[in-house]
Amino acid sequence: MSSGEDTKTPKTPAGGDLDEQALFFHRYPRPGKLEIQATKPLGNQRDLALAYSPGVAAPCLAIRDDPSMAAEYTARANLVAVVSNGSAVLGLGNIGPLASKPVMEGKAVLFKKFAGIDVFDIEIDAPEISRMVDVISALEPTFGGINLEDIKAPECFEVERQLRAKMDIPVFHDDQHGTAIIVAAAILNGLELAGKDIAKAKIVTSGAGAAALACLNLLVELGARRENIWVHDLEGLVYEGREVLMDEWKSIYAQKSDNRVLADSIANADVFLGLSAAGVLKPELLVQMADKPLIMALANPNPEIMPSLARAARPDAMICTGRSDFPNQVNNVLCFPYIFRGALDCGARTINEEMKMAAVRAIAGLAREEPSDVAARAYSEETPIFGPDYLIPSPFDQRLILRIAPAVAKAAADSGVAARPITDFDAYLDQLNRFVFRSGFIMKPIFTLAKAAEKKRVIFSEGEDERVLRAAQVLLEEGTALPILIGRPQIIESRLKRYGLRIRPETDFEVINPESDRRFKDYVDQYLSLVGRLGVIPEAARTIVRTNYTVIGAIALKRGEADALICGLEGRYSRHLRDIAQIIGKRPGALDFSAMSLLISQHGATFFTDTFVTFNPTSEEIAQKTIMAAEEIKRFGITPRAALVSHSNFGSRESESASKMRRAMEFVRELAPDLEADGEMHGESAISQVLRKRVMPSTTLHEDANLLVFPNLDAANITFGVVKSMIDGLHVGPILLGAALPAHILSPSVTSRGVVNMAALAVVEASHPV
């Protein structure tokens, strides 16, 4: 155990202020926010020989002969240094390198979380420009890129300029350029909404530090004119002839004017850009601005003017701040992870103006799209759509990486700075999609089959649910399925508008209205014919068909009015299964239904059965569940390898449960002799060929199992739940097996992406029945 790591983590402080909670967060259960993990196994002597001496000599010599091979044999192409001397930490000032370390660790976490980029945070005791340049430039052999952070102006300008001249990898001062890119995207969209031309827009700034000047430089690249830009700092207007607090970067924007204070310059301004201090912009100054002014009040933690005051003075204003509790948050995490992602992936030697402008346009364009479900959940009230209160995307929009990284990589190639230009952007997007939606790689064969098939109608019982509405739009846009939604049309319509979705009922998809559908009597008659002898009287049948949307969906499927059913987003699994069993029934020869769950982790795909249905199946039922699960796994393009797990390891224990699994294995061999399977065995034997062969050298399971079959529902459900939580795995399913027609009962915790995944699988099942 490392020093400083407590053997027992105390309880999180109840209540308390933010500082107390933050100190606890950073200290427990172990200090800091980062760790290093090995990406190669070190389980035996051979692994050690390959990882270190003598095997490591081979990649070393390959890199000596061809330095570009470092991207193939080391982590360098995915490794960024976050470097700071702690001289200008946001909101804290010059606190020094050591005190800045929690901030740099936080930046590293953002790189990893949002773009999968590895980071070493490097805090350097280097207040002078020359020392900073010497130290940072010497790091080039280690890293694929340098992110400069929290270095004060004007030193930061010179440090970046010298490093970009000396180094052949991207050097990016995020305080400057990250802020500039987000600001530029917001201004482009704000001016578009106002019907204004950036070349004619008057821009007035308060603040002339690194971020402000970088914003102005980028806006000029995008078409703003220097003569329309009025810069103010602590000394007032930056004007020709001024000598106090001037430098070469600021003097570019010096105006030939007698104006000296902000009040002199603000008249008819289209844009106010504030990167200065709280309260600088007074409400009375807003009255002088042009129609539909754009106010970028970005001082932290308190903006130059609070949005409520700005709105009161100018109801037509569009307002951005740096705070997450107001609309239009300018947050650098919107761009820096994805700019580096694109730059690293194409081996960019720098991040140039073309790459930055590509990022600006990608971000601005994404704001015009409908917010994703993840972004929508970040808002406590109605989901915003493109407009005055939604000029830039949410930092939690998963599509940011899909838009920015390819745009940056393409701009790098087009401008000649990509050492490894991306030639297949479809494949690159596929790779990024797999990062965003971890199910992407595993689900790809399913989506390929679904899109290639004749379009199938998938009916959704919970048609008013936000996740279903978002899934319906994705399914329609991607051409995967034709959704049918059960729900009240007026509720569906209002929620589609609230969530900013384009699709409309009865135009893009069919709706079954449980309150007034013309087929109501036919549905009741059909339901009675199926359950009338199960204790359901006609009056009850009418009530059930009117109020139970899973019953409606199952009847529609049974009548051939849909090809597959998705339900279960609300209510108990057992209730939905009862309705499916009574109306749709089991497929011929099926002893019982079964639920298989797919768990996707960094180790790949693992299937678990039966996780939801049969409490204590017989040996015959377990064998059939195993075979049905194996058939379903093949749809994913995966060869099933089943392990029947038990507390007994190949006869090591005698018990009723162990005997049951042994007999089940005999049935599997008899009924599916070609299926690679073995059991009964311990769980660790199932996933380790080394352990398995040590106990049973003649095992018929020749690779690690990807299908775990359990003796009862307790074992399956508990194991699945614990493993999912421990490895932060992604759940696909549950996948209902044994039904006469494609029907799946999801869990209430499913995401809209999970709904899309299961709808695609249902389409494939409808197109290619077993």
Coordinates of C-alpha atoms in Angstrom, one line a residue, residues 469-700:
L469 CA -38.8 9.5 -28.9
R470 CA -35.1 10.0 -29.3
A471 CA -34.6 6.4 -30.4
A472 CA -37.4 6.8 -33.0
Q473 CA -35.6 9.7 -34.6
V474 CA -32.3 7.9 -34.7
L475 CA -34.0 4.8 -36.2
L476 CA -35.7 6.9 -38.9
E477 CA -32.6 8.9 -39.7
E478 CA -30.4 5.9 -40.0
G479 CA -33.0 3.9 -41.9
T480 CA -32.9 1.0 -39.4
A481 CA -36.6 0.6 -38.6
L482 CA -40.1 2.1 -39.0
P483 CA -41.2 3.0 -35.4
I484 CA -44.8 2.7 -34.3
L485 CA -45.4 4.5 -31.0
I486 CA -48.2 3.7 -28.5
G487 CA -49.3 6.9 -26.7
R488 CA -51.4 10.0 -26.8
P489 CA -50.6 12.0 -30.0
Q490 CA -50.9 15.4 -28.2
I491 CA -48.4 14.3 -25.5
I492 CA -46.0 12.8 -28.1
E493 CA -46.2 16.0 -30.2
S494 CA -45.5 18.3 -27.2
R495 CA -42.6 16.3 -26.0
L496 CA -41.0 16.1 -29.4
K497 CA -41.1 19.9 -29.5
R498 CA -39.8 20.1 -25.9
Y499 CA -36.8 17.9 -26.7
G500 CA -36.1 19.7 -30.0
L501 CA -36.7 16.6 -32.2
R502 CA -37.7 17.0 -35.8
I503 CA -39.9 13.9 -36.4
R504 CA -43.7 14.3 -36.2
P505 CA -46.5 11.8 -35.5
E506 CA -48.5 10.4 -38.4
T507 CA -46.0 12.1 -40.8
D508 CA -42.8 10.3 -40.0
F509 CA -44.2 7.5 -37.9
E510 CA -47.5 5.8 -36.9
V511 CA -49.1 6.3 -33.5
I512 CA -51.6 4.0 -31.8
N513 CA -53.7 6.2 -29.5
P514 CA -55.0 4.0 -26.6
E515 CA -57.8 6.5 -26.0
S516 CA -59.4 6.4 -29.4
D517 CA -57.9 3.9 -31.8
R518 CA -60.4 2.6 -34.3
R519 CA -59.2 -1.0 -33.7
F520 CA -60.1 -0.9 -30.0
K521 CA -62.9 -3.4 -30.3
D522 CA -60.9 -5.8 -32.5
Y523 CA -58.1 -5.6 -30.0
V524 CA -60.4 -6.5 -27.1
D525 CA -61.9 -9.4 -29.0
Q526 CA -58.4 -10.7 -29.8
Y527 CA -57.3 -10.3 -26.2
L528 CA -60.4 -12.1 -24.9
S529 CA -59.8 -15.0 -27.3
L530 CA -56.4 -15.5 -25.8
V531 CA -56.9 -14.9 -22.1
G532 CA -60.7 -15.4 -21.7
R533 CA -60.1 -18.7 -20.1
L534 CA -57.4 -17.3 -17.8
G535 CA -59.8 -15.5 -15.5
V536 CA -60.2 -12.3 -17.6
I537 CA -63.8 -11.2 -18.1
P538 CA -64.9 -9.0 -21.0
E539 CA -65.2 -5.8 -18.8
A540 CA -61.7 -6.3 -17.5
A541 CA -60.4 -7.0 -21.0
R542 CA -61.7 -3.7 -22.2
T543 CA -60.0 -1.9 -19.3
I544 CA -56.7 -3.7 -19.8
V545 CA -56.6 -3.1 -23.5
R546 CA -57.3 0.6 -22.9
T547 CA -54.7 1.0 -20.2
N548 CA -52.0 -1.6 -20.6
Y549 CA -49.7 -0.4 -23.5
T550 CA -47.7 -3.7 -23.5
V551 CA -50.9 -5.6 -24.1
I552 CA -51.7 -3.2 -27.0
G553 CA -48.2 -3.7 -28.5
A554 CA -48.3 -7.4 -28.1
I555 CA -51.7 -7.7 -29.8
A556 CA -50.6 -5.5 -32.7
L557 CA -47.6 -7.8 -33.1
K558 CA -49.8 -10.9 -32.9
R559 CA -52.1 -9.4 -35.6
G560 CA -49.2 -8.7 -38.0
E561 CA -49.5 -4.9 -37.6
A562 CA -45.9 -4.8 -36.4
D563 CA -42.9 -6.9 -36.8
A564 CA -41.3 -6.6 -33.4
L565 CA -42.1 -5.2 -29.9
I566 CA -40.1 -3.2 -27.5
C567 CA -41.4 -2.6 -24.0
G568 CA -40.3 -2.5 -20.3
L569 CA -39.1 1.0 -19.8
E570 CA -41.7 1.3 -17.1
G571 CA -43.0 -1.3 -14.6
R572 CA -41.9 -4.7 -13.5
Y573 CA -40.2 -7.2 -15.9
S574 CA -42.5 -10.0 -14.7
R575 CA -45.7 -8.0 -15.6
H576 CA -44.5 -7.4 -19.2
L577 CA -43.4 -11.0 -19.5
R578 CA -46.8 -12.2 -18.4
D579 CA -48.5 -10.2 -21.2
I580 CA -46.0 -11.4 -23.8
A581 CA -46.4 -15.0 -22.7
Q582 CA -50.2 -14.8 -22.8
I583 CA -50.5 -13.0 -26.1
I584 CA -47.4 -13.9 -28.2
G585 CA -46.5 -17.2 -26.5
K586 CA -43.4 -19.3 -26.8
R587 CA -41.8 -20.4 -30.0
P588 CA -42.4 -24.0 -31.0
G589 CA -40.4 -26.4 -28.9
A590 CA -39.4 -23.8 -26.3
L591 CA -39.6 -25.1 -22.7
D592 CA -39.6 -21.6 -21.3
F593 CA -38.6 -18.0 -22.0
S594 CA -35.1 -16.9 -21.2
A595 CA -33.3 -13.5 -20.8
M596 CA -29.8 -13.1 -21.9
S597 CA -27.8 -9.9 -21.0
L598 CA -24.8 -8.7 -22.9
L599 CA -22.1 -6.8 -21.0
I600 CA -19.5 -4.8 -23.0
S601 CA -16.3 -3.8 -21.4
Q602 CA -12.7 -3.0 -22.4
H603 CA -12.2 -6.8 -22.4
G604 CA -14.9 -7.3 -25.0
A605 CA -18.4 -8.9 -25.0
T606 CA -19.6 -11.3 -22.4
F607 CA -23.1 -12.8 -22.4
F608 CA -25.0 -13.9 -19.2
T609 CA -28.0 -16.2 -19.1
D610 CA -30.7 -16.4 -17.7
T611 CA -30.7 -13.1 -15.9
F612 CA -34.4 -12.3 -15.6
V613 CA -36.9 -15.2 -16.1
T614 CA -36.7 -18.7 -14.6
F615 CA -36.0 -19.0 -10.9
N616 CA -34.7 -22.5 -10.8
P617 CA -34.5 -24.1 -14.2
T618 CA -34.2 -27.8 -14.8
S619 CA -31.2 -29.4 -16.6
E620 CA -33.2 -29.6 -19.8
E621 CA -34.2 -25.9 -19.5
I622 CA -30.6 -24.8 -18.9
A623 CA -29.5 -26.8 -21.9
Q624 CA -32.1 -25.2 -24.1
K625 CA -31.3 -21.7 -22.7
T626 CA -27.7 -22.3 -23.6
I627 CA -28.5 -23.3 -27.2
M628 CA -30.9 -20.4 -27.7
A629 CA -28.4 -18.0 -26.3
A630 CA -25.7 -19.4 -28.6
E631 CA -28.0 -19.0 -31.7
E632 CA -28.6 -15.3 -30.7
I633 CA -24.9 -14.6 -30.2
K634 CA -24.1 -15.7 -33.7
R635 CA -26.2 -12.7 -35.0
F636 CA -23.5 -10.5 -33.6
G637 CA -20.9 -12.1 -35.8
I638 CA -19.4 -13.7 -32.6
T639 CA -18.6 -17.4 -32.2
P640 CA -20.3 -18.5 -29.0
R641 CA -18.2 -20.3 -26.4
A642 CA -20.3 -21.4 -23.4
A643 CA -19.3 -22.2 -19.9
L644 CA -21.8 -23.8 -17.5
V645 CA -20.7 -22.3 -14.2
S646 CA -21.1 -23.7 -10.8
H647 CA -19.6 -23.8 -7.3
S648 CA -18.3 -27.2 -8.5
N649 CA -15.2 -27.3 -10.8
F650 CA -15.4 -30.4 -13.0
G651 CA -16.8 -32.7 -10.3
S652 CA -15.0 -31.2 -7.3
R653 CA -18.2 -30.9 -5.3
E654 CA -21.3 -33.1 -5.1
S655 CA -24.6 -31.2 -4.7
E656 CA -28.0 -31.0 -6.4
S657 CA -27.0 -27.8 -8.2
A658 CA -23.6 -29.3 -9.5
S659 CA -25.4 -32.4 -10.7
K660 CA -28.0 -30.3 -12.5
M661 CA -25.3 -28.4 -14.4
R662 CA -23.5 -31.7 -15.2
R663 CA -26.7 -33.1 -16.7
A664 CA -27.3 -29.9 -18.5
M665 CA -23.9 -30.1 -20.2
E666 CA -24.8 -33.7 -21.3
F667 CA -28.0 -32.4 -22.9
V668 CA -26.0 -29.6 -24.6
R669 CA -23.6 -32.1 -26.1
E670 CA -26.5 -34.2 -27.3
L671 CA -28.6 -31.4 -28.8
A672 CA -25.8 -29.1 -30.1
P673 CA -22.7 -31.2 -30.6
D674 CA -21.0 -28.5 -32.6
L675 CA -21.3 -25.8 -29.9
E676 CA -18.0 -25.1 -28.1
A677 CA -19.0 -25.5 -24.5
D678 CA -18.0 -27.2 -21.2
G679 CA -19.0 -27.4 -17.6
E680 CA -19.7 -27.6 -14.8
M681 CA -16.8 -25.2 -13.8
H682 CA -15.9 -22.3 -11.5
G683 CA -16.3 -18.8 -12.8
E684 CA -12.6 -18.1 -12.9
S685 CA -12.0 -21.3 -14.9
A686 CA -14.6 -20.1 -17.5
I687 CA -12.7 -16.9 -18.3
S688 CA -9.1 -18.3 -17.9
Q689 CA -7.9 -21.0 -20.2
V690 CA -4.8 -21.4 -18.1
L691 CA -6.8 -22.2 -14.9
R692 CA -9.2 -24.4 -16.9
K693 CA -6.5 -26.6 -18.4
R694 CA -4.8 -26.9 -15.1
V695 CA -7.9 -28.5 -13.7
M696 CA -9.2 -30.2 -16.8
P697 CA -6.5 -30.7 -19.5
S698 CA -9.1 -32.3 -21.9
T699 CA -11.6 -29.4 -21.6
T700 CA -13.8 -29.0 -24.7

